[in-house]
């Protein structure tokens, strides 16, 4: 016959339970205060946990407890039945299935319409194991990257328009090069002036193409000062060389272009 717990043991159990509840509440508060979406699903893709962000931004759930035991399809169907245009995840790979099949973490771009507005998520998912090492589902987090994707799209369109414009400039040679002076852009006029095709010039160091030997050290030094100290290379008339070693008289001017990453 099992011995009844003593008063001290019961008191300790109550304290342990209160401590567990406090820790559970703290973890819930932490998850609900981050802007990223956090969730866990069982092996049948039913929610075990959903933080406030995913309830607000994707599921449109009234509470964080409502998703438990339900799938994404439940909420998608409810949105459509309520008259909302909801296509999120329809054309995406079934990332839950991929993670479970591969038994390893994965990263996915998941997107679509949520209440008629485009939403894109940078999603990380991983298998969810119990203390025995058995897979019991998946865990995931998603970050809203809708604005970043739109900015990248606009930047790409702007760069394409700029490239089209400078490609059409027939008398001004325009070259682009990176921080190591390797050619990244070479317009038609540059092909005419210097004799190198765009394919020949691309990826080559500028000083190996059009800079005379006596100027190479100065060009490299001035370029380094511009990058490291912000001392812009002065504009002026120069005598460079073409593909055939012939002098080319030009007026040279430089503009630094920084990428979104600050390079």
Short mmCIF file of C-alpha atoms in Angstrom, two decimals:
data_model
loop_
_atom_site.label_atom_id
_atom_site.label_comp_id
_atom_site.label_asym_id
_atom_site.label_seq_id
_atom_site.Cartn_x
_atom_site.Cartn_y
_atom_site.Cartn_z
CA UNK A 1 0.00 0.00 0.00
CA UNK A 2 1.42 3.35 -1.06
CA UNK A 3 2.35 5.69 1.72
CA UNK A 4 0.42 8.95 1.85
CA UNK A 5 2.54 12.06 1.24
CA UNK A 6 3.39 14.12 4.27
CA UNK A 7 2.22 17.69 4.73
CA UNK A 8 5.70 18.92 3.85
CA UNK A 9 5.69 16.88 0.63
CA UNK A 10 2.26 18.20 -0.35
CA UNK A 11 3.40 21.74 0.37
CA UNK A 12 6.46 21.24 -1.85
CA UNK A 13 4.29 19.84 -4.66
CA UNK A 14 2.08 22.93 -4.50
CA UNK A 15 5.14 25.17 -4.66
CA UNK A 16 6.51 23.22 -7.63
CA UNK A 17 3.16 23.53 -9.41
CA UNK A 18 3.05 27.27 -8.79
CA UNK A 19 6.62 27.57 -10.06
CA UNK A 20 5.68 25.63 -13.20
CA UNK A 21 2.68 27.87 -13.77
CA UNK A 22 4.82 30.98 -13.31
CA UNK A 23 7.38 29.66 -15.80
CA UNK A 24 4.64 28.71 -18.28
CA UNK A 25 3.15 32.18 -17.96
CA UNK A 26 6.55 33.81 -18.47
CA UNK A 27 7.22 31.77 -21.61
CA UNK A 28 3.78 32.65 -22.94
CA UNK A 29 4.41 36.36 -22.32
CA UNK A 30 7.79 36.14 -24.04
CA UNK A 31 6.31 34.42 -27.10
CA UNK A 32 3.39 36.83 -27.30
CA UNK A 33 5.57 39.93 -27.10
CA UNK A 34 7.86 39.17 -30.03
CA UNK A 35 6.73 40.45 -33.46
CA UNK A 36 7.65 37.20 -35.22
CA UNK A 37 5.16 34.35 -35.50
CA UNK A 38 5.91 31.29 -33.35
CA UNK A 39 4.02 27.99 -33.34
CA UNK A 40 4.18 24.26 -32.75
CA UNK A 41 2.14 21.54 -34.47
CA UNK A 42 1.59 17.86 -33.82
CA UNK A 43 2.36 15.08 -36.29
CA UNK A 44 -1.01 15.68 -38.00
CA UNK A 45 -0.22 19.40 -38.46
CA UNK A 46 -2.68 20.47 -35.77
CA UNK A 47 -1.59 23.39 -33.63
CA UNK A 48 -0.17 22.67 -30.20
CA UNK A 49 0.87 26.27 -29.62
CA UNK A 50 0.39 29.60 -31.40
CA UNK A 51 1.68 32.96 -30.27
CA UNK A 52 -0.18 36.25 -30.52
CA UNK A 53 1.56 37.35 -33.72
CA UNK A 54 0.41 34.38 -35.82
CA UNK A 55 -3.09 34.66 -34.37
CA UNK A 56 -3.27 38.34 -35.32
CA UNK A 57 -1.50 38.38 -38.68
CA UNK A 58 -2.33 35.03 -40.28
CA UNK A 59 -4.98 32.97 -38.52
CA UNK A 60 -7.16 35.88 -37.34
CA UNK A 61 -7.97 33.92 -34.24
CA UNK A 62 -9.82 35.46 -31.30
CA UNK A 63 -7.40 33.95 -28.78
CA UNK A 64 -4.11 32.08 -28.63
CA UNK A 65 -5.91 29.01 -27.32
CA UNK A 66 -8.34 28.73 -30.25
CA UNK A 67 -5.80 27.28 -32.76
CA UNK A 68 -4.97 24.31 -30.50
CA UNK A 69 -6.20 21.13 -32.16
CA UNK A 70 -6.96 22.85 -35.47
CA UNK A 71 -5.07 22.99 -38.79
CA UNK A 72 -4.25 25.89 -41.10
CA UNK A 73 -6.99 24.69 -43.42
CA UNK A 74 -9.60 25.29 -40.73
CA UNK A 75 -8.71 28.97 -40.54
CA UNK A 76 -8.27 29.36 -44.32
CA UNK A 77 -11.71 27.88 -44.90
CA UNK A 78 -13.25 30.11 -42.25
CA UNK A 79 -11.70 33.20 -43.84
CA UNK A 80 -13.09 32.30 -47.27
CA UNK A 81 -16.52 31.50 -45.87
CA UNK A 82 -16.48 34.94 -44.24
CA UNK A 83 -15.96 36.51 -47.66
CA UNK A 84 -12.25 37.26 -47.45
CA UNK A 85 -9.81 36.65 -50.29
CA UNK A 86 -7.42 34.14 -48.71
CA UNK A 87 -4.82 32.26 -50.75
CA UNK A 88 -1.91 32.11 -48.31
CA UNK A 89 0.13 28.93 -48.70
CA UNK A 90 -1.88 27.54 -51.62
CA UNK A 91 0.99 27.61 -54.12
CA UNK A 92 3.76 27.02 -51.58
CA UNK A 93 5.45 23.72 -50.91
CA UNK A 94 3.97 21.79 -47.97
CA UNK A 95 6.81 22.71 -45.66
CA UNK A 96 5.45 20.73 -42.71
CA UNK A 97 5.57 17.57 -44.82
CA UNK A 98 9.06 18.41 -46.11
CA UNK A 99 10.46 18.89 -42.60
CA UNK A 100 8.89 15.67 -41.32
CA UNK A 101 10.03 13.66 -44.34
CA UNK A 102 13.60 14.96 -44.28
CA UNK A 103 13.75 14.90 -40.48
CA UNK A 104 15.76 18.12 -40.42
CA UNK A 105 15.18 21.88 -40.22
CA UNK A 106 14.29 23.87 -43.31
CA UNK A 107 13.81 27.44 -44.46
CA UNK A 108 10.94 28.47 -46.72
CA UNK A 109 9.33 31.51 -48.31
CA UNK A 110 5.59 31.20 -47.80
CA UNK A 111 3.23 33.77 -49.24
CA UNK A 112 -0.25 34.56 -50.49
CA UNK A 113 -3.24 36.77 -49.79
CA UNK A 114 -4.55 37.24 -46.27
CA UNK A 115 -7.80 39.19 -46.20
CA UNK A 116 -7.00 40.44 -49.68
CA UNK A 117 -3.53 41.74 -48.84
CA UNK A 118 -0.27 40.10 -49.92
CA UNK A 119 1.76 38.59 -47.08
CA UNK A 120 5.20 36.99 -47.39
CA UNK A 121 6.89 35.12 -44.55
CA UNK A 122 10.48 33.99 -44.12
CA UNK A 123 9.77 30.71 -42.34
CA UNK A 124 12.09 28.45 -40.36
CA UNK A 125 10.76 25.04 -39.34
CA UNK A 126 12.27 22.08 -37.52
CA UNK A 127 11.19 18.65 -36.28
CA UNK A 128 9.68 18.64 -32.77
CA UNK A 129 10.95 15.77 -30.58
CA UNK A 130 9.81 14.53 -27.19
CA UNK A 131 12.13 13.53 -24.35
CA UNK A 132 12.49 10.05 -25.92
CA UNK A 133 13.78 11.49 -29.18
CA UNK A 134 10.55 10.65 -31.02
CA UNK A 135 9.22 13.13 -33.56
CA UNK A 136 5.87 14.43 -32.35
CA UNK A 137 5.41 17.27 -34.82
CA UNK A 138 7.08 20.46 -36.01
CA UNK A 139 8.01 23.84 -34.55
CA UNK A 140 8.35 27.00 -36.55
CA UNK A 141 8.75 30.74 -36.65
CA UNK A 142 7.91 33.20 -39.39
CA UNK A 143 9.02 36.77 -40.03
CA UNK A 144 7.00 39.19 -42.15
CA UNK A 145 9.24 40.13 -45.10
CA UNK A 146 6.52 41.61 -47.31
CA UNK A 147 7.99 45.12 -47.28
CA UNK A 148 11.53 43.86 -47.86
CA UNK A 149 10.45 41.87 -50.91
CA UNK A 150 8.59 44.89 -52.29
CA UNK A 151 11.63 47.11 -51.74
CA UNK A 152 13.88 44.58 -53.48
CA UNK A 153 11.45 44.37 -56.40
CA UNK A 154 11.38 48.15 -56.79
CA UNK A 155 15.16 48.34 -56.48
CA UNK A 156 15.59 45.71 -59.18
CA UNK A 157 13.19 47.56 -61.48
CA UNK A 158 15.07 50.81 -60.83
CA UNK A 159 18.42 49.18 -61.57
CA UNK A 160 17.04 47.70 -64.79
CA UNK A 161 15.72 51.10 -65.91
CA UNK A 162 19.05 52.71 -65.06
CA UNK A 163 20.92 50.04 -67.00
CA UNK A 164 18.67 50.56 -70.02
CA UNK A 165 19.28 54.32 -69.89
CA UNK A 166 23.06 54.16 -69.68
CA UNK A 167 23.21 51.37 -72.24
CA UNK A 168 21.59 53.81 -74.68
CA UNK A 169 24.22 56.48 -74.05
CA UNK A 170 26.28 56.24 -77.23
CA UNK A 171 29.12 58.71 -76.60
CA UNK A 172 29.87 58.48 -72.88
CA UNK A 173 31.77 55.49 -71.58
CA UNK A 174 30.31 54.33 -68.27
CA UNK A 175 31.97 51.64 -66.21
CA UNK A 176 30.99 50.13 -62.90
CA UNK A 177 33.41 48.33 -60.62
CA UNK A 178 33.36 46.86 -57.12
CA UNK A 179 35.46 47.52 -54.03
CA UNK A 180 38.28 45.46 -55.57
CA UNK A 181 38.09 47.48 -58.81
CA UNK A 182 36.68 44.52 -60.74
CA UNK A 183 34.40 45.56 -63.58
CA UNK A 184 30.69 44.98 -62.94
CA UNK A 185 29.28 47.18 -65.71
CA UNK A 186 30.60 48.14 -69.14
CA UNK A 187 28.27 49.99 -71.51
CA UNK A 188 28.30 50.04 -75.32
CA UNK A 189 30.21 53.31 -75.45
CA UNK A 190 32.97 51.76 -73.32
CA UNK A 191 33.22 48.93 -75.84
CA UNK A 192 33.70 51.49 -78.62
CA UNK A 193 36.14 53.70 -76.73
CA UNK A 194 38.36 51.02 -75.21
CA UNK A 195 37.91 48.09 -77.61
CA UNK A 196 36.94 45.52 -74.97
CA UNK A 197 33.56 43.84 -75.23
CA UNK A 198 31.38 43.72 -72.12
CA UNK A 199 32.13 40.01 -71.79
CA UNK A 200 35.89 40.62 -71.99
CA UNK A 201 35.84 43.41 -69.43
CA UNK A 202 33.44 41.92 -66.88
CA UNK A 203 35.22 40.68 -63.76
CA UNK A 204 38.59 42.11 -64.77
CA UNK A 205 40.48 44.62 -62.64
CA UNK A 206 40.11 48.11 -64.08
CA UNK A 207 43.86 48.76 -63.88
CA UNK A 208 44.52 45.69 -66.02
CA UNK A 209 42.30 47.02 -68.79
CA UNK A 210 42.59 50.75 -69.34
CA UNK A 211 45.10 52.16 -66.83
CA UNK A 212 48.68 52.82 -68.07
CA UNK A 213 51.44 51.18 -66.02
CA UNK A 214 52.73 54.54 -64.73
CA UNK A 215 49.28 55.32 -63.25
CA UNK A 216 48.35 51.98 -61.70
CA UNK A 217 49.80 52.57 -58.23
CA UNK A 218 48.16 56.00 -57.98
CA UNK A 219 44.79 54.64 -59.12
CA UNK A 220 44.89 51.85 -56.52
CA UNK A 221 45.97 54.29 -53.79
CA UNK A 222 43.25 56.83 -54.61
CA UNK A 223 40.63 54.11 -54.76
CA UNK A 224 41.67 52.82 -51.33
CA UNK A 225 41.52 56.32 -49.82
CA UNK A 226 38.03 56.76 -51.22
CA UNK A 227 36.82 53.51 -49.67
CA UNK A 228 38.57 53.82 -46.33
CA UNK A 229 38.54 57.58 -45.68
CA UNK A 230 35.86 58.92 -47.97
CA UNK A 231 38.31 61.01 -50.02
CA UNK A 232 36.62 61.13 -53.40
CA UNK A 233 38.76 60.58 -56.49
CA UNK A 234 39.02 63.99 -58.19
CA UNK A 235 37.53 64.44 -61.65
CA UNK A 236 39.84 65.49 -64.46
CA UNK A 237 41.35 64.85 -67.86
CA UNK A 238 43.32 61.62 -68.17
CA UNK A 239 45.20 59.70 -70.82
CA UNK A 240 44.19 56.05 -70.55
CA UNK A 241 44.80 53.15 -72.94
CA UNK A 242 42.59 50.93 -75.05
CA UNK A 243 42.77 47.21 -75.78
CA UNK A 244 45.49 47.81 -78.37
CA UNK A 245 47.73 49.93 -76.15
CA UNK A 246 46.74 53.18 -77.83
CA UNK A 247 46.24 56.39 -75.87
CA UNK A 248 42.67 57.40 -75.11
CA UNK A 249 42.05 60.98 -73.93
CA UNK A 250 39.08 61.14 -71.55
CA UNK A 251 37.51 63.28 -68.87
CA UNK A 252 37.05 60.98 -65.87
CA UNK A 253 34.54 61.42 -63.05
CA UNK A 254 33.60 58.96 -60.31
CA UNK A 255 30.46 58.37 -58.24
CA UNK A 256 30.26 55.82 -55.41
CA UNK A 257 27.19 53.61 -55.30
CA UNK A 258 26.38 51.77 -52.08
CA UNK A 259 24.27 48.63 -51.95
CA UNK A 260 21.45 48.09 -49.46
CA UNK A 261 24.01 46.21 -47.33
CA UNK A 262 26.19 49.33 -47.15
CA UNK A 263 28.94 48.06 -49.46
#
